[in-house]
Coordinates of C-alpha atoms in Angstrom, one line a residue:
M16 CA 0.1 0.1 0.2
P17 CA 1.7 3.7 -1.0
R18 CA 2.1 5.5 2.3
M19 CA 1.1 9.2 2.9
T20 CA 4.7 10.6 2.4
A21 CA 5.4 14.4 1.5
E22 CA 6.3 13.5 -2.0
L23 CA 2.7 12.2 -2.2
L24 CA 0.7 14.9 -0.9
C25 CA 2.6 16.9 -3.5
K26 CA 1.1 15.2 -6.2
C27 CA -2.1 15.4 -4.8
T28 CA -3.0 19.6 -4.7
G29 CA -5.5 19.5 -7.2
H30 CA -4.6 23.2 -9.2
A31 CA -1.9 24.0 -6.8
K32 CA 1.3 24.0 -8.2
R33 CA 4.7 23.8 -6.9
K34 CA 7.4 26.6 -7.8
R35 CA 10.9 25.8 -9.1
G36 CA 13.0 25.7 -6.1
E37 CA 10.5 25.3 -3.5
S38 CA 11.3 22.2 -1.4
A39 CA 7.9 19.7 -0.5
E40 CA 7.5 21.1 3.0
Q41 CA 7.8 24.7 1.7
F42 CA 5.0 23.6 -0.6
L43 CA 3.2 21.8 2.0
R44 CA 3.0 24.9 4.2
R45 CA 0.9 27.1 1.7
I46 CA -1.8 24.7 0.3
T47 CA -5.3 24.7 1.4
H48 CA -6.3 21.8 -0.2
L49 CA -5.1 17.9 -0.9
H50 CA -7.2 14.9 -2.8
C51 CA -6.2 12.5 -1.3
A52 CA -9.1 10.0 -2.3
E53 CA -8.6 6.2 -3.6
K54 CA -5.0 6.0 -3.0
G55 CA -5.0 2.8 -0.7
I56 CA -3.9 5.0 1.7
E57 CA -4.0 2.9 5.4
T58 CA -2.3 5.4 7.8
I59 CA -2.8 9.3 7.9
E60 CA 0.5 10.6 8.2
S61 CA 3.4 13.5 7.1
L62 CA 0.7 16.4 7.4
G63 CA 3.2 18.3 10.3
H64 CA 4.1 21.3 7.7
C65 CA 0.2 21.5 6.7
H66 CA -0.7 24.3 8.7
N67 CA -2.9 26.0 6.1
L68 CA -4.9 23.2 5.0
S69 CA -8.7 23.9 5.0
V70 CA -10.1 20.6 2.7
L71 CA -9.0 17.1 2.9
Y72 CA -10.4 14.3 0.9
L73 CA -9.2 10.8 2.2
Y74 CA -12.2 8.8 1.5
D75 CA -12.5 5.2 -0.4
N76 CA -8.9 3.9 1.2
F77 CA -8.1 1.6 4.5
I78 CA -7.8 4.1 6.9
C79 CA -8.5 2.1 10.3
R80 CA -7.3 5.3 13.1
L81 CA -7.9 8.9 13.1
E82 CA -4.7 10.4 13.7
G83 CA -2.5 13.1 12.7
L84 CA -4.7 15.6 11.8
G85 CA -3.8 18.1 14.8
A86 CA -1.3 19.3 12.7
C87 CA -4.0 20.8 10.8
P88 CA -5.7 23.3 12.7
A89 CA -7.1 25.1 9.8
L90 CA -8.7 22.4 8.7
T91 CA -12.6 22.9 7.7
H92 CA -13.8 19.8 5.5
L93 CA -12.8 16.5 6.3
Y94 CA -14.1 13.7 4.1
L95 CA -13.4 10.1 5.7
H96 CA -16.5 8.2 4.3
D97 CA -15.9 4.6 3.0
N98 CA -12.8 3.8 5.0
H99 CA -12.4 0.8 8.4
L100 CA -12.8 3.4 10.8
S101 CA -13.8 1.8 14.1
K102 CA -13.9 5.0 16.3
I103 CA -13.9 8.6 16.5
E104 CA -10.8 10.0 17.8
G105 CA -8.0 11.9 17.2
L106 CA -9.9 15.1 16.3
G107 CA -9.6 17.2 19.4
G108 CA -7.1 20.2 17.7
L109 CA -9.7 20.5 14.9
R110 CA -11.9 23.8 16.6
R111 CA -12.7 25.0 13.2
L112 CA -14.0 21.8 11.4
T113 CA -17.7 22.6 10.3
K114 CA -18.3 19.2 8.1
L115 CA -17.3 16.2 8.8
Y116 CA -17.8 12.8 6.4
L117 CA -17.9 9.1 8.1
S118 CA -20.7 7.5 5.9
G119 CA -19.5 4.1 5.0
N120 CA -17.2 2.9 7.9
A121 CA -17.5 0.9 11.2
I122 CA -18.5 2.8 13.8
T123 CA -20.4 1.8 16.5
V124 CA -20.5 4.9 18.8
V125 CA -20.7 8.7 17.7
E126 CA -18.5 9.7 20.6
G127 CA -15.0 11.8 20.5
L128 CA -16.8 15.4 19.0
E129 CA -16.6 17.2 22.4
E130 CA -13.6 19.9 20.9
L131 CA -15.6 20.3 17.8
G132 CA -16.8 23.5 18.5
S133 CA -17.6 24.7 14.9
L134 CA -19.3 21.6 13.5
A135 CA -22.3 22.0 11.5
E136 CA -22.6 19.0 9.5
L137 CA -22.3 15.4 10.7
H138 CA -22.4 12.4 7.9
I139 CA -22.1 9.3 9.9
A140 CA -24.4 7.2 7.4
H141 CA -24.3 3.1 6.7
Q142 CA -22.2 1.9 9.1
R143 CA -20.9 -1.5 9.0
L144 CA -22.7 -2.4 12.5
P145 CA -22.5 -6.0 14.5
E146 CA -25.4 -7.7 13.6
G147 CA -28.5 -7.2 15.7
E148 CA -26.4 -3.9 17.0
K149 CA -27.5 -0.1 16.3
L150 CA -25.4 2.9 16.3
L151 CA -25.2 4.5 19.6
F152 CA -24.4 8.2 20.8
D153 CA -22.0 9.6 23.5
P154 CA -24.4 12.2 25.4
R155 CA -21.3 14.2 26.1
S156 CA -20.6 14.8 22.4
L157 CA -24.3 15.4 21.4
Q158 CA -24.1 18.3 23.9
A159 CA -21.1 19.5 22.8
I160 CA -22.1 20.1 19.1
A161 CA -25.9 20.6 19.3
P162 CA -25.0 24.7 19.6
T163 CA -23.8 24.5 15.7
L164 CA -25.2 21.1 14.4
S165 CA -27.2 22.0 11.7
V166 CA -27.2 19.0 9.3
L167 CA -27.3 15.4 10.5
N168 CA -27.3 12.0 8.1
V169 CA -28.1 8.7 10.5
S170 CA -29.4 6.9 7.5
G171 CA -28.9 3.1 7.5
N172 CA -27.9 2.6 11.1
S173 CA -30.8 0.4 12.7
L174 CA -32.1 3.0 14.8
D175 CA -35.7 2.1 16.6
S176 CA -36.1 5.9 18.0
L177 CA -34.7 9.5 17.9
E178 CA -34.9 10.4 21.5
D179 CA -31.2 10.7 22.0
L180 CA -31.1 13.0 19.3
C181 CA -33.3 15.2 20.9
C182 CA -30.7 17.7 22.1
L183 CA -29.9 18.7 18.8
Q184 CA -32.5 21.7 18.3
G185 CA -30.4 23.6 15.7
L186 CA -31.1 21.0 12.8
T187 CA -32.4 22.2 9.8
Q188 CA -32.0 18.7 7.9
L189 CA -31.8 15.2 9.1
S190 CA -31.6 11.9 7.1
A191 CA -32.7 8.7 8.8
S192 CA -33.7 7.0 5.9
D193 CA -33.7 3.1 6.3
N194 CA -33.6 2.8 9.8
Q195 CA -36.3 0.8 12.3
L196 CA -38.5 4.0 13.2
S197 CA -41.8 2.8 13.9
D198 CA -43.1 5.0 16.4
M199 CA -45.1 8.0 15.2
K200 CA -45.8 9.3 18.7
E201 CA -41.9 9.3 19.4
V202 CA -41.2 10.8 16.1
G203 CA -43.6 13.9 16.7
R204 CA -42.3 14.3 19.9
V205 CA -38.8 14.5 19.0
L206 CA -40.1 16.7 15.9
S207 CA -41.5 19.4 17.9
G208 CA -38.3 19.8 19.6
W209 CA -36.6 21.1 16.2
P210 CA -38.5 24.2 15.3
G211 CA -36.2 24.7 12.8
L212 CA -36.1 21.2 10.9
V213 CA -37.1 22.1 7.1
Q214 CA -36.0 18.7 5.4
L215 CA -36.4 15.5 7.0
D216 CA -35.7 12.0 5.1
V217 CA -37.3 8.9 7.1
M218 CA -38.2 6.9 3.9
G219 CA -37.4 3.2 4.1
N220 CA -38.5 3.0 8.1
P221 CA -41.9 1.1 9.2
L222 CA -43.6 3.9 10.1
C223 CA -43.6 5.1 6.6
Q224 CA -46.3 2.1 6.5
K225 CA -48.9 4.2 8.7
Y226 CA -51.7 6.0 7.1
K227 CA -50.9 9.3 6.0
Y228 CA -47.4 9.6 7.7
R229 CA -45.9 12.6 5.5
D230 CA -49.4 14.6 6.7
R231 CA -49.0 14.1 10.5
I232 CA -45.1 15.1 9.8
V233 CA -45.9 18.3 8.5
T234 CA -48.3 19.1 11.2
M235 CA -45.8 17.7 13.6
C236 CA -43.3 20.3 11.9
K237 CA -44.6 23.9 11.1
C238 CA -41.7 24.9 9.3
I239 CA -41.2 21.8 7.4
G240 CA -40.4 21.9 3.8
V241 CA -39.2 19.2 2.2
V242 CA -40.9 15.0 3.6
D243 CA -39.2 12.4 2.0
G244 CA -38.1 14.4 -1.5
H245 CA -41.9 15.8 -1.6
V246 CA -41.9 19.9 -1.4
I247 CA -44.6 21.0 1.0
S248 CA -46.2 24.3 -0.5
E249 CA -47.6 27.0 2.0
T250 CA -50.7 26.3 0.9
E251 CA -50.9 22.2 1.6
R252 CA -49.1 22.8 5.0
Q253 CA -52.2 25.8 6.1
F254 CA -54.6 23.1 4.6
L255 CA -53.7 20.0 6.7
L256 CA -52.8 22.7 10.2
S257 CA -56.8 23.3 9.7
W258 CA -57.7 20.1 9.1
K259 CA -56.0 18.8 11.9
A260 CA -57.4 21.7 13.9
M261 CA -61.0 21.0 13.4
R262 CA -60.3 16.9 14.2
R263 CA -59.0 18.2 17.7
A264 CA -61.7 20.7 18.2
R265 CA -64.5 17.7 16.9
R266 CA -63.0 15.0 19.1
R267 CA -62.9 17.7 22.2
Q268 CA -67.0 18.7 21.7
H269 CA -67.6 14.7 21.4
R270 CA -66.2 14.4 25.0
Q271 CA -67.9 17.4 26.6
A272 CA -71.2 16.2 25.0
R273 CA -71.1 12.8 26.6
A274 CA -70.2 14.8 29.6
G275 CA -73.0 17.3 29.1
L276 CA -70.4 20.6 29.3
I277 CA -70.8 22.0 25.8
P278 CA -71.5 25.6 26.9
D279 CA -73.6 28.1 24.7
G280 CA -71.7 30.0 21.7
V281 CA -69.3 27.7 21.1
P282 CA -69.0 26.4 17.8
T283 CA -69.5 23.4 16.7
A284 CA -66.9 20.8 14.9
Q285 CA -69.2 21.3 11.4
Q286 CA -69.6 24.8 11.7
I287 CA -65.4 24.8 12.2
L288 CA -65.2 22.9 8.8
S289 CA -67.5 25.4 7.0
S290 CA -65.2 28.1 7.6
L291 CA -62.3 26.2 6.7
P292 CA -60.6 27.1 2.5
A293 CA -62.6 24.7 0.1
P294 CA -60.9 21.6 -0.4
L295 CA -57.5 21.8 -2.0
T296 CA -56.4 19.3 -4.8
L297 CA -53.2 18.0 -3.0
P298 CA -50.3 16.4 -5.1
A299 CA -50.2 12.9 -4.6
L300 CA -48.3 11.7 -1.7

């Protein structure tokens, strides 16, 4: 397997060109991008001179351990998907890191993120997990990245609940497709705690077999704009919210009617329904 030597790195700099008479070390000090994907690399090394490196592509290699990255304090984007990683470690010095791609590895626990105070995107989908196990989350790591994280991809990790993610109240996009989510009420409780969520993907989960599951999600997340690739128009949203309010009022009045508690002057569910906009022809869901 090729080693990640300084000379190899000098060949992976994209459009940046080495000046005549410039040493490898001098060249590496000024580069900002390294394209080291699909090189057969097993070990991360020789980054000691890459002080200005901001984007590092290391996907589709054979890397088993995260090490040597502390030498790159300016790193903002790190692409390590489709390697052989089993643990998240060695990221302590990357305080500027905003995007971390770790999908397609063998990671069992989301951990080691406590010092990533700028992380905005975490992609950790489709881990190669032991049979019968699901991806786990260290609460300390989630609490640490909660103030900044806006995009999370946890698809294909055998998750049967989203409760562990409740603290991520700044999420705007969540991909959780191809898991084992089945409890719509539990999912609803979590979604209601993410007021800024605008895009959600839960395709391939058991809950998608429930009647009008997408409509229910829209009424749970008032800012949601896209569910499983379906764009939610404002007209559709308002109709579904009004319909939910009518159903709630009708159930309440039925309970009061049985108890003889409906006061004079309170509109009936039928009156509420007649006040709604004319039925809309919605796109197929």
